[in-house]
Tab-separated table of C-alpha atoms and ligand atoms in Angstrom:
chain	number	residue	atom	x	y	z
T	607	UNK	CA	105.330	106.570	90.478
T	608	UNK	CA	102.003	108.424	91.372
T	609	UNK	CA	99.171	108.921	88.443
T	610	UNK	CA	99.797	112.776	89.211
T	611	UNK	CA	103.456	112.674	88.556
T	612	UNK	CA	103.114	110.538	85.708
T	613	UNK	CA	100.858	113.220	84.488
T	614	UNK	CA	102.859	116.064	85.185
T	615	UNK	CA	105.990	114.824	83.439
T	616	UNK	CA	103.787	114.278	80.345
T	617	UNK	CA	102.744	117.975	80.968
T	618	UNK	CA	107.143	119.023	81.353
T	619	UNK	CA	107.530	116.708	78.075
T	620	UNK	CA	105.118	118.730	76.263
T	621	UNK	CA	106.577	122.145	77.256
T	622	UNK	CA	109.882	121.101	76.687
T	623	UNK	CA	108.871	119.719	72.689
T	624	UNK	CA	106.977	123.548	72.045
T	625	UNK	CA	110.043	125.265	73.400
T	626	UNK	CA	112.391	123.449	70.546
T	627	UNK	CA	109.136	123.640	67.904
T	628	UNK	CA	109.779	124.239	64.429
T	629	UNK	CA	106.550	122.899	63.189
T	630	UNK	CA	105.324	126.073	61.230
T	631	UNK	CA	106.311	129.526	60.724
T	632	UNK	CA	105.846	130.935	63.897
T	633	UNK	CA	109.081	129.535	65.800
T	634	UNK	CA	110.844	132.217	63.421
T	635	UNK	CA	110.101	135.696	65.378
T	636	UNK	CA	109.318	134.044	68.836
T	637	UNK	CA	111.280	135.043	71.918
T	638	UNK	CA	109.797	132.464	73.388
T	639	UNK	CA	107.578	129.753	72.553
T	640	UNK	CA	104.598	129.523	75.505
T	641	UNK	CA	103.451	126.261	76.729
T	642	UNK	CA	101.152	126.908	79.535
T	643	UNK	CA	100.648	126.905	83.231
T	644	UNK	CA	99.133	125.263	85.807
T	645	UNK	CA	98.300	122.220	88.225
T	646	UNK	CA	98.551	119.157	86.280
T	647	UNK	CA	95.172	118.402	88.358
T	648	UNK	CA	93.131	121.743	88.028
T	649	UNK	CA	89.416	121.158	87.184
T	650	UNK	CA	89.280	124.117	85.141
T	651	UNK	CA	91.552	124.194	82.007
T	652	UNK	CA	91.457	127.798	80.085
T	653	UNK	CA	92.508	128.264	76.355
T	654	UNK	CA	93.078	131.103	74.741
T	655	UNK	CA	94.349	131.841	71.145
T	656	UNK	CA	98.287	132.456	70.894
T	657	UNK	CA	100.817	134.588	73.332
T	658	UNK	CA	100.498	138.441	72.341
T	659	UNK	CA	103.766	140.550	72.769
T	660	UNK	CA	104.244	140.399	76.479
T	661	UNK	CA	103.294	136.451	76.619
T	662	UNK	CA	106.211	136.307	74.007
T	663	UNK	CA	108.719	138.525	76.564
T	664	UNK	CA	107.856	136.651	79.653
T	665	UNK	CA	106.990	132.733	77.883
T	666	UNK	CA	104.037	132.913	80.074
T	667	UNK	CA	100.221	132.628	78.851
T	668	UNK	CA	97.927	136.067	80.176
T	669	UNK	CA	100.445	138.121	81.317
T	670	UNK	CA	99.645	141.046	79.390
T	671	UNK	CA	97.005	143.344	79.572
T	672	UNK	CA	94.200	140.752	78.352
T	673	UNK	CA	95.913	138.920	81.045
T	674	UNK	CA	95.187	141.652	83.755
T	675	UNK	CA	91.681	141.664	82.556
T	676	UNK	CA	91.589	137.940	82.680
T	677	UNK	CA	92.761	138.275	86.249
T	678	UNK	CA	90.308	140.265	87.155
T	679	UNK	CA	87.245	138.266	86.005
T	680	UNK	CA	88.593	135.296	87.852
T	681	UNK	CA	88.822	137.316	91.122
T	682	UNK	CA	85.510	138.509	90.649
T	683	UNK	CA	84.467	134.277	89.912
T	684	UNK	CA	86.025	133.851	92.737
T	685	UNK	CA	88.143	131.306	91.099
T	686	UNK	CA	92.595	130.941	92.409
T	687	UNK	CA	94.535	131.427	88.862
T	688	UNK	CA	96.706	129.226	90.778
T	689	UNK	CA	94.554	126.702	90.479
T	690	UNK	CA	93.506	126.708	87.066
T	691	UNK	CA	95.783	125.880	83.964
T	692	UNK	CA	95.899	128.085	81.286
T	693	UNK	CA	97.374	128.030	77.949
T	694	UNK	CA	96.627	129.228	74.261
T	695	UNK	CA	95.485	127.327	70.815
T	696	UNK	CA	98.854	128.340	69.560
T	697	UNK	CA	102.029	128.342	71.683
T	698	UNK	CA	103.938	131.138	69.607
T	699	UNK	CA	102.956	134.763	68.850
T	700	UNK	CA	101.799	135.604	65.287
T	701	UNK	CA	103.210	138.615	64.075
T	702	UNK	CA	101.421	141.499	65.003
T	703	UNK	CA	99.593	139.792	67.026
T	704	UNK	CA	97.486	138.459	63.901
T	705	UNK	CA	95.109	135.583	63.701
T	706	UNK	CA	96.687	132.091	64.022
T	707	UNK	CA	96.444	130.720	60.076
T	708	UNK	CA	95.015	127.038	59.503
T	709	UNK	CA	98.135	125.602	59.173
T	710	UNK	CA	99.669	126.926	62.327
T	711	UNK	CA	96.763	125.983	63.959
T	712	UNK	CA	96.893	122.330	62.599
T	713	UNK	CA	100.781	122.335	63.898
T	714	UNK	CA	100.410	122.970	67.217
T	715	UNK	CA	97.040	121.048	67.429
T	716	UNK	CA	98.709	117.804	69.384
T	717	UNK	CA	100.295	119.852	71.856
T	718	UNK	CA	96.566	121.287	72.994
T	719	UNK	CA	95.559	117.670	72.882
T	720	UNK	CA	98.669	116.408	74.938
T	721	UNK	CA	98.090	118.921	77.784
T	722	UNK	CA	94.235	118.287	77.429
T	723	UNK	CA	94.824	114.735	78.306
T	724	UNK	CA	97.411	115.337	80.919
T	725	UNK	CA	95.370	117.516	82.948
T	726	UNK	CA	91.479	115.791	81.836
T	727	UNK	CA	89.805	118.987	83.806
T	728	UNK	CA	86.057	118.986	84.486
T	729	UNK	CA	85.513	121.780	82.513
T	730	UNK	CA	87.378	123.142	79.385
T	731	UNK	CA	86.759	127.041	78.750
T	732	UNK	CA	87.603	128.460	75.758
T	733	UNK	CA	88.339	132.216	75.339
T	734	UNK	CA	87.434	133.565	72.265
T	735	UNK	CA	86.297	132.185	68.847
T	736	UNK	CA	89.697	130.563	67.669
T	737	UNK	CA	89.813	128.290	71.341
T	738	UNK	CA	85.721	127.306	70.734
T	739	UNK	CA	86.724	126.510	67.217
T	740	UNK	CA	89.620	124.585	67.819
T	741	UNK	CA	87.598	122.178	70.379
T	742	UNK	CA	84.195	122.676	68.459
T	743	UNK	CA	85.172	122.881	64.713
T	744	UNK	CA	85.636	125.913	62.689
T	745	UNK	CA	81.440	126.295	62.070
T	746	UNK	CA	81.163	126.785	65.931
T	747	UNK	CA	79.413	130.432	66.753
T	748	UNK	CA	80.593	132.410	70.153
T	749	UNK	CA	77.009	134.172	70.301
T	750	UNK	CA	75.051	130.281	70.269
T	751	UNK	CA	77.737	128.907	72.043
T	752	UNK	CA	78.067	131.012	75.481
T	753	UNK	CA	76.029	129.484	78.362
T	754	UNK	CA	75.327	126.132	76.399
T	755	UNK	CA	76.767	122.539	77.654
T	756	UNK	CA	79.065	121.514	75.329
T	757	UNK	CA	81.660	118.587	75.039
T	758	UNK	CA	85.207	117.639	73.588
T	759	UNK	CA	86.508	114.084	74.351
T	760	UNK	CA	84.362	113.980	76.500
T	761	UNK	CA	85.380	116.666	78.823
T	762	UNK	CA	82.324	119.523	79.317
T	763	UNK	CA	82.902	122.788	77.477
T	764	UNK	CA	81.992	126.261	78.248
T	765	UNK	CA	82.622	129.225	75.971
T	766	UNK	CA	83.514	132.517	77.105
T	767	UNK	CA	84.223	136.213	75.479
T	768	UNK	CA	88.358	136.669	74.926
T	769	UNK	CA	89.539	138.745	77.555
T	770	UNK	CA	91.129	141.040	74.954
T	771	UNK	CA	88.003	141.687	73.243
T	772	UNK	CA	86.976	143.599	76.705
T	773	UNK	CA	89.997	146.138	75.840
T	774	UNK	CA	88.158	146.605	72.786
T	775	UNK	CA	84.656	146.783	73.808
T	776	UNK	CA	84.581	147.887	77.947
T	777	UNK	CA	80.999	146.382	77.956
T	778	UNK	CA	81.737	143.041	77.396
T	779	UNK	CA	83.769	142.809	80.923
T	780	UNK	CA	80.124	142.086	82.628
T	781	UNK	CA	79.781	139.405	80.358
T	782	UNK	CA	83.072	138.129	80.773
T	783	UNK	CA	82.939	137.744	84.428
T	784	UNK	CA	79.380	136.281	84.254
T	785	UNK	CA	80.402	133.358	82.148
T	786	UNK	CA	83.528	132.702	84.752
T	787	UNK	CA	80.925	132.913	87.653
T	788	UNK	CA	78.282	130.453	85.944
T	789	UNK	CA	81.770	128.207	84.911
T	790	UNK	CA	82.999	128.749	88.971
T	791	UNK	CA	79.973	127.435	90.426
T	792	UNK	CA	80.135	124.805	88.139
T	793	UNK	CA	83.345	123.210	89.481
T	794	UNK	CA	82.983	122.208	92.810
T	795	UNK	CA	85.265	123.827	95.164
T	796	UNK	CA	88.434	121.915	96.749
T	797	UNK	CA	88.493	121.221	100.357
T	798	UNK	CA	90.742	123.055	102.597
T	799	UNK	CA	93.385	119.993	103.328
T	800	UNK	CA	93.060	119.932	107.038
T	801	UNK	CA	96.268	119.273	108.926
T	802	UNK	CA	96.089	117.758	112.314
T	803	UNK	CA	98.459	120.032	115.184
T	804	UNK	CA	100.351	119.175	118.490
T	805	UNK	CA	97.633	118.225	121.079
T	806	UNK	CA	95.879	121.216	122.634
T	807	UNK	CA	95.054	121.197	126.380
T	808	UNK	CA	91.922	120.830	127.457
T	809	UNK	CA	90.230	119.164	124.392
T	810	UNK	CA	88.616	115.693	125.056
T	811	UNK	CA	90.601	112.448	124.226
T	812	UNK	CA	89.030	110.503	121.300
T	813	UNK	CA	90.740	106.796	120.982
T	814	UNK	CA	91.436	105.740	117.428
T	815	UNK	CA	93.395	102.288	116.247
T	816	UNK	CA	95.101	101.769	113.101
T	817	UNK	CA	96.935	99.317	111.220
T	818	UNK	CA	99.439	99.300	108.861
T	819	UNK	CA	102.219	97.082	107.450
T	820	UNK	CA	106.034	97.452	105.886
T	821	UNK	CA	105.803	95.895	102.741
T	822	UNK	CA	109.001	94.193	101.782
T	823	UNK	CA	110.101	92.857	98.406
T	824	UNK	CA	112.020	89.799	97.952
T	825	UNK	CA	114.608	92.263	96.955
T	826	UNK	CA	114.796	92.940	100.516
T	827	UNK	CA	113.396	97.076	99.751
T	828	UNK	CA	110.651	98.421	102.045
T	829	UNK	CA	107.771	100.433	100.442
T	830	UNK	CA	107.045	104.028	101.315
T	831	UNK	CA	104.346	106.536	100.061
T	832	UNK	CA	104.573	110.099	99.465
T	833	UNK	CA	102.057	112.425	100.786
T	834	UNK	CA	100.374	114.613	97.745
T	835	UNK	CA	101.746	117.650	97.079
T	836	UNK	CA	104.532	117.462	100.154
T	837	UNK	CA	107.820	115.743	101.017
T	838	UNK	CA	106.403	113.603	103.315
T	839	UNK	CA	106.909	110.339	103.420
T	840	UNK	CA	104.502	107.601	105.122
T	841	UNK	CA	104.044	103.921	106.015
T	842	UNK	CA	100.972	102.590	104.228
T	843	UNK	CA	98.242	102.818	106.867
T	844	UNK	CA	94.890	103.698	108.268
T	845	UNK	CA	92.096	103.392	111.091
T	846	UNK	CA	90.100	100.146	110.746
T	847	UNK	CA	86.631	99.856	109.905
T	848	UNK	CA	83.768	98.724	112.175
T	849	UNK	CA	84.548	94.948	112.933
T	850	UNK	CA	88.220	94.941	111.139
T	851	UNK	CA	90.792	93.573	113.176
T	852	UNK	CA	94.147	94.776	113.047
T	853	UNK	CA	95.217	92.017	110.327
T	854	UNK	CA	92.121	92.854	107.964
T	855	UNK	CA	92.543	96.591	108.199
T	856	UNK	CA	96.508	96.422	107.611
T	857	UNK	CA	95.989	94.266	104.503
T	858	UNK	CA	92.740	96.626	102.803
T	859	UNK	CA	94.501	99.679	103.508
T	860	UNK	CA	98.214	98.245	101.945
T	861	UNK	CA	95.552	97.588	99.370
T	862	UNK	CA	93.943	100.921	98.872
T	863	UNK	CA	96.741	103.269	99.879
T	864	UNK	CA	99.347	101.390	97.014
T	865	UNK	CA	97.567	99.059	94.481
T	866	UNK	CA	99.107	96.057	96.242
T	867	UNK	CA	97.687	92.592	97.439
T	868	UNK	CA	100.192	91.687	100.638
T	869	UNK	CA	100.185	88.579	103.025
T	870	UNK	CA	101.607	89.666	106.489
T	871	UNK	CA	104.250	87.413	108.006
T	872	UNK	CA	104.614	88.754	111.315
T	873	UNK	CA	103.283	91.594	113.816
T	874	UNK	CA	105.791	94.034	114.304
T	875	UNK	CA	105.046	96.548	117.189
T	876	UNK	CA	102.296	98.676	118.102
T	877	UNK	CA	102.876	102.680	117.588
T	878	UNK	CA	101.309	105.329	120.006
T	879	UNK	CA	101.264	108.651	119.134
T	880	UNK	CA	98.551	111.864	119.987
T	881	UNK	CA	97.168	114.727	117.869
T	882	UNK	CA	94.803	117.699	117.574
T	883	UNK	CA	92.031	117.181	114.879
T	884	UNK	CA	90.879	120.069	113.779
T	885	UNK	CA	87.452	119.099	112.337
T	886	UNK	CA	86.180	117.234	115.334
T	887	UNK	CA	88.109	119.405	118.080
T	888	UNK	CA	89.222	116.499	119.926
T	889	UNK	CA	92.914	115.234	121.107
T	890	UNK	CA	93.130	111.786	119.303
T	891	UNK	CA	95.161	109.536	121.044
T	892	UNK	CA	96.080	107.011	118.698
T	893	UNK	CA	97.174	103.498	118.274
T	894	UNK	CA	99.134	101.901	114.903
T	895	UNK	CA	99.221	97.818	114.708
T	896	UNK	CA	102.576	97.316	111.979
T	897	UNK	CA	102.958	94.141	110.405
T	898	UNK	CA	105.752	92.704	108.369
T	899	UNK	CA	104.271	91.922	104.718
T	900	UNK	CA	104.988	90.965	101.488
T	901	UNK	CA	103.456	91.438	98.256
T	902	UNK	CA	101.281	89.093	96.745
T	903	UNK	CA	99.891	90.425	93.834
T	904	UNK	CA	98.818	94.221	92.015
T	905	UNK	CA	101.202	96.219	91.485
T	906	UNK	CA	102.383	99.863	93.067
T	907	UNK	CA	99.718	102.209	92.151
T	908	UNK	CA	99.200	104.657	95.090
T	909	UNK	CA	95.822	106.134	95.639
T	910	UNK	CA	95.071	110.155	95.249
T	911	UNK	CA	96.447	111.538	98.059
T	912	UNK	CA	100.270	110.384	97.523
T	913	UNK	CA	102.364	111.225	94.987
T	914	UNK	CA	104.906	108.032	94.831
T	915	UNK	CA	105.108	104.954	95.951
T	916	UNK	CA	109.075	104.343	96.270
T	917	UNK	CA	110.598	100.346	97.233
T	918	UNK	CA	114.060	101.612	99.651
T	919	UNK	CA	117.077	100.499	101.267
T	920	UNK	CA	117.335	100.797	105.111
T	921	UNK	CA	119.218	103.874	105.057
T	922	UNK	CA	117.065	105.810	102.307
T	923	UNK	CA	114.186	105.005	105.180
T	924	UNK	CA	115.532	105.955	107.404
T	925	UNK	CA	116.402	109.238	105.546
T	926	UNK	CA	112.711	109.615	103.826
T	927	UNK	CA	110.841	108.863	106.696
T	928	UNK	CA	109.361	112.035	108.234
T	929	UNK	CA	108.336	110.466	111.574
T	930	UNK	CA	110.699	109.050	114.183
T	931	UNK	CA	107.709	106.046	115.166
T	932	UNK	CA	108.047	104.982	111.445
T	933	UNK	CA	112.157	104.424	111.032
T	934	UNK	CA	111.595	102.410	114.967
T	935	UNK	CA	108.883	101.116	112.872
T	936	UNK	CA	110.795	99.773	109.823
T	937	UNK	CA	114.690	99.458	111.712
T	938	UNK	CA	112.389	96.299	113.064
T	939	UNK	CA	111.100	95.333	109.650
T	940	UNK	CA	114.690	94.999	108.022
T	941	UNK	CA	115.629	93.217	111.564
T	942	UNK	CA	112.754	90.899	111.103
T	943	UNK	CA	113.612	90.243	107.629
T	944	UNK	CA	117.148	89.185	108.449
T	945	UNK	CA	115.958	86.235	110.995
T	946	UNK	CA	113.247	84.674	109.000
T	947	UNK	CA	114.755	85.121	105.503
T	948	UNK	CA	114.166	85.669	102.294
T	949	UNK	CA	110.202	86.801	102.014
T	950	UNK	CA	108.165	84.800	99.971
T	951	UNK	CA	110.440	81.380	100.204
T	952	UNK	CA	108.964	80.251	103.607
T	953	UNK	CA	105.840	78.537	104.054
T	954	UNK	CA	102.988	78.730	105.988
T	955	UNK	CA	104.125	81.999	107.389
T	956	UNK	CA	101.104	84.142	106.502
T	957	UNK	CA	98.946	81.421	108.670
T	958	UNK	CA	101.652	81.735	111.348
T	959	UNK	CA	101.452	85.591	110.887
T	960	UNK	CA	97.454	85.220	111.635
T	961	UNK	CA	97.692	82.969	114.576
T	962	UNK	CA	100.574	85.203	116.514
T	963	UNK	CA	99.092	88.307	115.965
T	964	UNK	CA	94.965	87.489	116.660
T	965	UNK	CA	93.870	89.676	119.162
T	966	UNK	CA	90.750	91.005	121.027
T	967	UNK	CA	90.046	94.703	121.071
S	696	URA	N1	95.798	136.558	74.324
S	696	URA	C1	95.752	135.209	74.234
S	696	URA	O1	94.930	134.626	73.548
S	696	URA	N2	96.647	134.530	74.941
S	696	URA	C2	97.566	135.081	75.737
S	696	URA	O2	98.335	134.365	76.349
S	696	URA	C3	97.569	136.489	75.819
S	696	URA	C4	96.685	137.210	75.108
């Protein structure tokens, strides 16, 4: 399982314990108990106090109208809400939207810590004095603390004005949005993920060679990766570095793209395949070296960029597998498998593997 998925189930766990809380008072007049929202990987990580009456109705942080003025100083950062998560001190509403009292606060104290942890954003920003005091201890000043560097857990903090304190006091908007802006620039932005396209006519032809391998278990189960974010799923692989032949590249990227050490047995068939990239403008025409491996050592860990790393049957390949190439690709690893055995019993295959499958580029 992926580091990001691990982290977002944490994240679900933690939602689903404040939804059954009865830790303190507060579970008594909820509607709903609010956990929080947002990508278990944002950088930025907003906290606010507790859910007012409308956070209550809808079991969402912000939604109110401190939310809609929250809204609008991230616009004006120029900062996604999507992209940042957001949730409050305390996950219940106090009645009449009172202050949280020490012992509520102290209640729901691991659950901030929990989703802290899950997410580990570059920048915490508290809301309001009851956030800054819950990261900074109950001494901590909002006046001294805006636009200073400050830390929890190691995690850089930034202070901001409460959102709901701009209903009360219109002039504190301007200062509100100026703390998001200085926090914005702080985190740097995330690329656009570039997607390559069908070929385009007319483009020059760039030549590119990769290698990759099926990594089989010696429960006969191929590995597959799935792409971040998408329902993709991949054969661990990628273009070889200056001087790499096929063999070395196959066997660093296996390495890099899942946290395994492999030896390859066999070569299994080259792929070719052609695509638009977008950054460069050119038509790459590309060619995939596959190998049959097994693992030798590590253990699945996929890099950022997949979600999962899954060990399958034939037929859930052949069912994951988004590209056609890739099930030819692994219908001849399971074949393979079948004539030379069970992996990892023979021999002297690996060295066999290396002779038979040398070659000059
Ligand atoms: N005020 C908060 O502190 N949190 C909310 O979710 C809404 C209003």
């Amino acid at each position: 399982m992926g580091a990001s998925r691990e982290r977002a189930i944490v994240l679900e766990e933690v939602a689903a314990k404040v939804r059954e809380c009865t830790l303190c008072r507060l579970h008594r007049n909820r509607t709903r108990a609010v956990a929080g929202e947002g990508p278990v990987d944002a950088d930025l990580f907003l906290i606010g106090e507790a859910p007012g009456r409308q956070e209550d109705a809808a079991g969402r942080p912000f939604v109110g109208s401190a939310g809609k003025v929250l809204n609008r100083a991230l616009t004006s950062a120029r900062i996604s809400r999507k992209d940042v998560f957001i949730t409050n001190v305390v996950k219940c509403r106090p009645p009449a939207n009172r202050a949280p009292k020490a012992d509520e606060l102290e209640a729901c104290r691991p659950y901030l810590r929990s989703q802290i942890e899950a997410v580990r954003p570059r920048v915490l920003v508290t809301l309001g004095s009851t956030a800054l005091r819950s990261l900074q201890g109950p001494g901590a000043g909002l006046s001294e603390a805006r636009g200073r560097d400050l830390a929890f857990d190691g995690i850089p903090v930034r202070a901001a004005y409460h959102p709901a304190a701009v209903l009360y006091n219109r002039r504190l908007e301007a200062a509100l949005r100026a703390d998001l802006r200085s926090i914005g620039r702080r985190v740097p932005k995330k690329p656009a993920r570039v997607h390559s396209t069908p070929p385009r006519a007319g483009k020059p032809v760039r030549p590119g060679r990769s290698a990759g391998a099926v990594v089989m278990n010696r429960e006969g189960r191929a590995l597959l990766l799935r792409k971040a974010g998408e329902a993709m799923w991949v054969l661990p692989k990628g273009t070889l570095e200056l001087g790499e032949t096929d063999e070395e590249a196959a066997v660093r990227e296996v390495h890099e793209e899942t946290g395994l050490r492999v030896k390859l047995l066999r070569p299994l068939t080259e792929v070719r395949y052609a695509f638009y990239w977008p950054p460069d403008g050119v038509n790459v025409d590309k060619t995939v070296a596959y190998f049959l491996a097994a693992p030798i050592g590590g253990r699945v860990r996929p890099e950022p960029g997949f979600d999962e790393g899954r060990w399958v049957s034939r037929s859930e390949a052949m069912r994951l597998l988004h590209w056609p190439n890739d099930r030819e690709v692994v219908a001849r690893a399971f074949d393979a498998r079948r004539t030379i055995g069970v992996i990892g019993k023979r021999r002297g295959s690996s060295r066999a593997a290396k002779r038979s499958t040398r070659r000059s580029r």
